[in-house]
Coordinates of C-alpha atoms in Angstrom, one line a residue:
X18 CA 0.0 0.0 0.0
X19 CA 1.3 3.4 -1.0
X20 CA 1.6 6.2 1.3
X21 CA -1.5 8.0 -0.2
X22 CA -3.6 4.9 -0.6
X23 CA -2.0 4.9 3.4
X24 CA -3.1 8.1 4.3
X25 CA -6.5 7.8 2.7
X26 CA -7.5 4.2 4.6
X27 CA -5.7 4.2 7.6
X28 CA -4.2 7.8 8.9
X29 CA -7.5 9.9 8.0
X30 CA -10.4 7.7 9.8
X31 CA -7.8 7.2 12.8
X32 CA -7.3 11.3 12.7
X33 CA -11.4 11.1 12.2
X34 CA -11.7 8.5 15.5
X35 CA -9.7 10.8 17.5
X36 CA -5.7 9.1 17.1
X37 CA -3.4 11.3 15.1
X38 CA -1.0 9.4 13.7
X39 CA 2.8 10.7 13.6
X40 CA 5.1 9.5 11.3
X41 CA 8.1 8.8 13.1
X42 CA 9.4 9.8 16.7
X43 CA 9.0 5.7 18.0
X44 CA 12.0 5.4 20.2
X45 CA 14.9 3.3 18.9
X46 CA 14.5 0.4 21.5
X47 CA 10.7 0.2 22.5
X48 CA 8.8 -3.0 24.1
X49 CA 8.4 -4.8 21.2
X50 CA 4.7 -5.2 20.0
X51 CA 4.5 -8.9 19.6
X52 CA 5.0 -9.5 23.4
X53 CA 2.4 -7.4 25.0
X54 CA -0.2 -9.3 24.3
X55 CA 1.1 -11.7 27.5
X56 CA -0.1 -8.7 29.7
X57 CA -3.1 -10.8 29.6
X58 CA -1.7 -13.5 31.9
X59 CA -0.4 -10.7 34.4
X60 CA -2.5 -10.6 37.8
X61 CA -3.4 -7.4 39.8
X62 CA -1.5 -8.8 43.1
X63 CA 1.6 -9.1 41.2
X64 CA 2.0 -6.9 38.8
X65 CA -0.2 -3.8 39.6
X66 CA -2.6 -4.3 36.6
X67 CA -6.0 -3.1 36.9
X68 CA -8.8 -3.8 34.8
X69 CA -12.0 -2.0 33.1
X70 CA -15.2 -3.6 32.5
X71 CA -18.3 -2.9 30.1
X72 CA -20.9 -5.2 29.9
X73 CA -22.5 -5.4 26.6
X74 CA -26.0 -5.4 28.3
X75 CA -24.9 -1.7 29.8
X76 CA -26.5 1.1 28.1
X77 CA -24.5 3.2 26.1
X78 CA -22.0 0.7 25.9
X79 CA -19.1 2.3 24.0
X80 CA -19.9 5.9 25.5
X81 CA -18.8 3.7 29.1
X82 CA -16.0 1.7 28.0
X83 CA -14.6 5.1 26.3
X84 CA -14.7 6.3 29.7
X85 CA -13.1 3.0 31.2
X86 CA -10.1 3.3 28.6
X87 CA -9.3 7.2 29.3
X88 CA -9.9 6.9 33.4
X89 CA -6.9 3.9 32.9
X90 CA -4.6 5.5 30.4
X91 CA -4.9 8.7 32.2
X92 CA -4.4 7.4 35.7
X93 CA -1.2 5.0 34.3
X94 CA 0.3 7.6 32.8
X95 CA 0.2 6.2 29.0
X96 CA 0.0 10.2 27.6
X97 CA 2.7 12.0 28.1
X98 CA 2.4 16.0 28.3
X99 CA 1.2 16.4 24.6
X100 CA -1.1 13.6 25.0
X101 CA 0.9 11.2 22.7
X102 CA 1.4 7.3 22.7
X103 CA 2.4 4.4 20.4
X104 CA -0.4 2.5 19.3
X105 CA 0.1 -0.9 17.3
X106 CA -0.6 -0.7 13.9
X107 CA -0.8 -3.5 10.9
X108 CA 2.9 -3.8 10.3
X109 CA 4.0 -4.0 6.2
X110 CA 0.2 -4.2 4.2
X111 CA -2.9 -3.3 6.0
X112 CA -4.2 -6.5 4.8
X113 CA -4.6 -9.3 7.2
X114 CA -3.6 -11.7 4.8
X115 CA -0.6 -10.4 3.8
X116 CA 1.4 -9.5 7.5
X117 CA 2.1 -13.6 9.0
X118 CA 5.7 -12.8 10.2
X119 CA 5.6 -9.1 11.9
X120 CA 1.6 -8.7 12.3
X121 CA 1.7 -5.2 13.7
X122 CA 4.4 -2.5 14.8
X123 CA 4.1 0.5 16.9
X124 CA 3.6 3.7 15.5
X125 CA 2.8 7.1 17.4
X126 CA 0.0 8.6 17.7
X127 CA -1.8 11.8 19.4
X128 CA -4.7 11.8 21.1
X129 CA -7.2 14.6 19.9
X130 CA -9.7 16.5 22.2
X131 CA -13.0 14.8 20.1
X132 CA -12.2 11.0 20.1
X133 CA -14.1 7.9 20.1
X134 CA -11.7 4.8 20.6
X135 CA -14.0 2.0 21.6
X136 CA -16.4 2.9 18.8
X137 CA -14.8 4.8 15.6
X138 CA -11.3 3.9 15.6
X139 CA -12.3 0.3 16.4
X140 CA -14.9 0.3 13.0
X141 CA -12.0 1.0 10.4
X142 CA -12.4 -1.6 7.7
X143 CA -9.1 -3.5 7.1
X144 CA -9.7 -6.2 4.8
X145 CA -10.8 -10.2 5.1
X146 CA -8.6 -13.1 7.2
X147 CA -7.5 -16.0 5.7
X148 CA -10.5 -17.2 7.3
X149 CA -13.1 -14.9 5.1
X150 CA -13.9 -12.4 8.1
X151 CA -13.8 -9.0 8.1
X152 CA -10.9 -7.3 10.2
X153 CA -10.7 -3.7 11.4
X154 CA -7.4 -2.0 12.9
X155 CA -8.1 -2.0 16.2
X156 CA -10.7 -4.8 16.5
X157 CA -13.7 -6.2 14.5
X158 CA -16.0 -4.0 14.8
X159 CA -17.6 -0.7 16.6
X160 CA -17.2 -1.9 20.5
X161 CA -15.5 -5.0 19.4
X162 CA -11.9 -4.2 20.5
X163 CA -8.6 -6.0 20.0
X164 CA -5.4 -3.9 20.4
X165 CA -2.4 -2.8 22.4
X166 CA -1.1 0.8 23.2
X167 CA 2.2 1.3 25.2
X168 CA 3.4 4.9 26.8
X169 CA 7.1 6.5 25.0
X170 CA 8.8 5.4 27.6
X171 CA 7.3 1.4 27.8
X172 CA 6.5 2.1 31.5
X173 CA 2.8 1.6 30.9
X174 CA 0.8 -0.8 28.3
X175 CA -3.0 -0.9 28.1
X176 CA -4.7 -3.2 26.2
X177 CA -8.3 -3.5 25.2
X178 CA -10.0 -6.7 24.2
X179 CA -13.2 -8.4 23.6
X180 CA -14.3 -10.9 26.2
X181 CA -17.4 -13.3 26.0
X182 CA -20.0 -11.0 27.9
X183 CA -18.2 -7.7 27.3
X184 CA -15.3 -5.1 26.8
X185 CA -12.6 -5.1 28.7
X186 CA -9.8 -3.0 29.0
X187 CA -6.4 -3.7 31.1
X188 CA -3.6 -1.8 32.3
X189 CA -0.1 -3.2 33.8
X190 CA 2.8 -0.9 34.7
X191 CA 6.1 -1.9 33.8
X192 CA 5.2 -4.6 31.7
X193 CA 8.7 -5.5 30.3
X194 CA 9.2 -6.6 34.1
X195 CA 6.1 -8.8 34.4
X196 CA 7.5 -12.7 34.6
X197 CA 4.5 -13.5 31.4
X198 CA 6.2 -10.9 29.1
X199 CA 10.0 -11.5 30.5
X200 CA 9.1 -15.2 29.5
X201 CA 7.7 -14.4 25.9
X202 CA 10.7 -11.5 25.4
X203 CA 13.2 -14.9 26.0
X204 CA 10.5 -17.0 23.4
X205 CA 11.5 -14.0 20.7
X206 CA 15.3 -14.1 21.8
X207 CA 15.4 -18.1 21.0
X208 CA 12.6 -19.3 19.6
X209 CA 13.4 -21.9 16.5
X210 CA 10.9 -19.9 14.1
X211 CA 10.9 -16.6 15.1
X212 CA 11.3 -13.8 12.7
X213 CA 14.5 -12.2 12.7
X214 CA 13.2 -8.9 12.8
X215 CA 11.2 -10.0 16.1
X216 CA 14.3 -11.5 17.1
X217 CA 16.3 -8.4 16.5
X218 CA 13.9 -6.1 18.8
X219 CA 13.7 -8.6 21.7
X220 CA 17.6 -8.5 21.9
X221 CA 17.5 -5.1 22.1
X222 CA 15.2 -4.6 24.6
X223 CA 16.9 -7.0 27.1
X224 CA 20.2 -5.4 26.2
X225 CA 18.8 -2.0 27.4
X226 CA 16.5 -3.5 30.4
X227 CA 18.3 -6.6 31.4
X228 CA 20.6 -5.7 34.9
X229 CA 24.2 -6.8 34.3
X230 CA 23.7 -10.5 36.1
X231 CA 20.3 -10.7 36.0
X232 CA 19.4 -14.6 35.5
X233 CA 23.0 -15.3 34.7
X234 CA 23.8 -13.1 32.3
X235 CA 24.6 -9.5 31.6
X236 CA 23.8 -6.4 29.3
X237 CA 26.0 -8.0 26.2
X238 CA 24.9 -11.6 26.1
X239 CA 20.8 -11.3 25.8
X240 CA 20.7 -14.5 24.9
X241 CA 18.4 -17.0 27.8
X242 CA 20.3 -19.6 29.5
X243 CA 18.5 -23.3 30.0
X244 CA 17.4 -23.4 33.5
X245 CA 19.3 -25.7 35.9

């Protein structure tokens, strides 16, 4: 996809749904996207995560788990000063069926003062799975969420999702040291079929975050030993 055909299907409805996209300005080593999905598995007595919770039998359902997202992202710090963010976004084609190795990257975005993230942003047509369904960016449909946002500074990752009986939204400080995402960082690091792009970012992150003899190793060998 060009970068007009980009602009026109992607970076104008976000702009319209409230998310300014800005090109450029993701920091050199970031979380990478492809592990914060494990935020999932964190719990709230060790990690700090808190959760928000919309049933879909609540009236004005998205209206209330707009409010759920902010009152987390605003209270976890995942703005900064001038309200900005990285927000994962399809990585190469915005085209489900073409991004299998690198599914989505982070790109950074502004929040505007008119947005609507659990209903417009969440509606934006993306294309058709493998499987025939219709995808959207940042879910499957209007109040049918499914993505992952992470503050400049990776101190603060909040994720919204779908669940069986609503929409729920989660947020975990320091995720990079939450023992779900340490373990999937070491998966990227030495997995047998891991991309090496994937690869590449999950060295880097533990170069930068890993303390020198941490589990056994320091800052210039990122690479996980067997346990004993």
């Amino acid at each position: 996809m060009g970068r007009q055909e980009t602009c026109r299907k992607v970076y104008a409805p976000l702009r319209r749904a409230g998310l300014e996209v800005l090109e450029g300005g993701v920091p050199e080593v970031v979380l990478p996207v492809s592990v914060v999905s494990a935020t999932v598995s964190c719990t709230q007595e060790e990690t700090g995560r808190r959760d928000a919770f919309t049933d879909f039998r609540e009236p004005h359902l998205i209206e209330r788990a707009n409010r759920g997202w902010y009152e987390l992202a605003t209270s976890f710090g995942l703005l900064d000063a001038n309200r900005e963010f990285l927000l994962a976004l399809p990585a190469h084609r915005y085209n489900p069926r073409g991004d299998v190795d690198q599914p989505r990257r982070w790109c950074r975005v502004r929040l505007l003062d008119t947005w609507d993230v659990m209903g417009a942003a969440c509606a934006i047509p993306r294309g058709r799975s493998v499987s025939g369904y219709g995808e959207c960016l940042l879910g499957s449909r209007a109040g049918r969420p499914e993505f992952a946002m992470l503050s400049l500074d990776s101190t603060v990752c909040v994720v919204g999702t779908t669940w069986q009986d609503g929409i729920g939204t989660l947020a975990v400080p320091d995720p990079g040291d939450t023992v779900p995402v340490r373990r999937m960082i070491d998966w990227e690091v030495s997995g047998a079929d891991v991309p090496h792009d994937r690869r590449a970012q999950a060295i880097a992150w533990l170069r930068q975050n890993t303390p020198a003899g941490a589990s056994g190793r320091d800052r210039s060998d990122p690479t996980p030993r067997p346990h004993a």
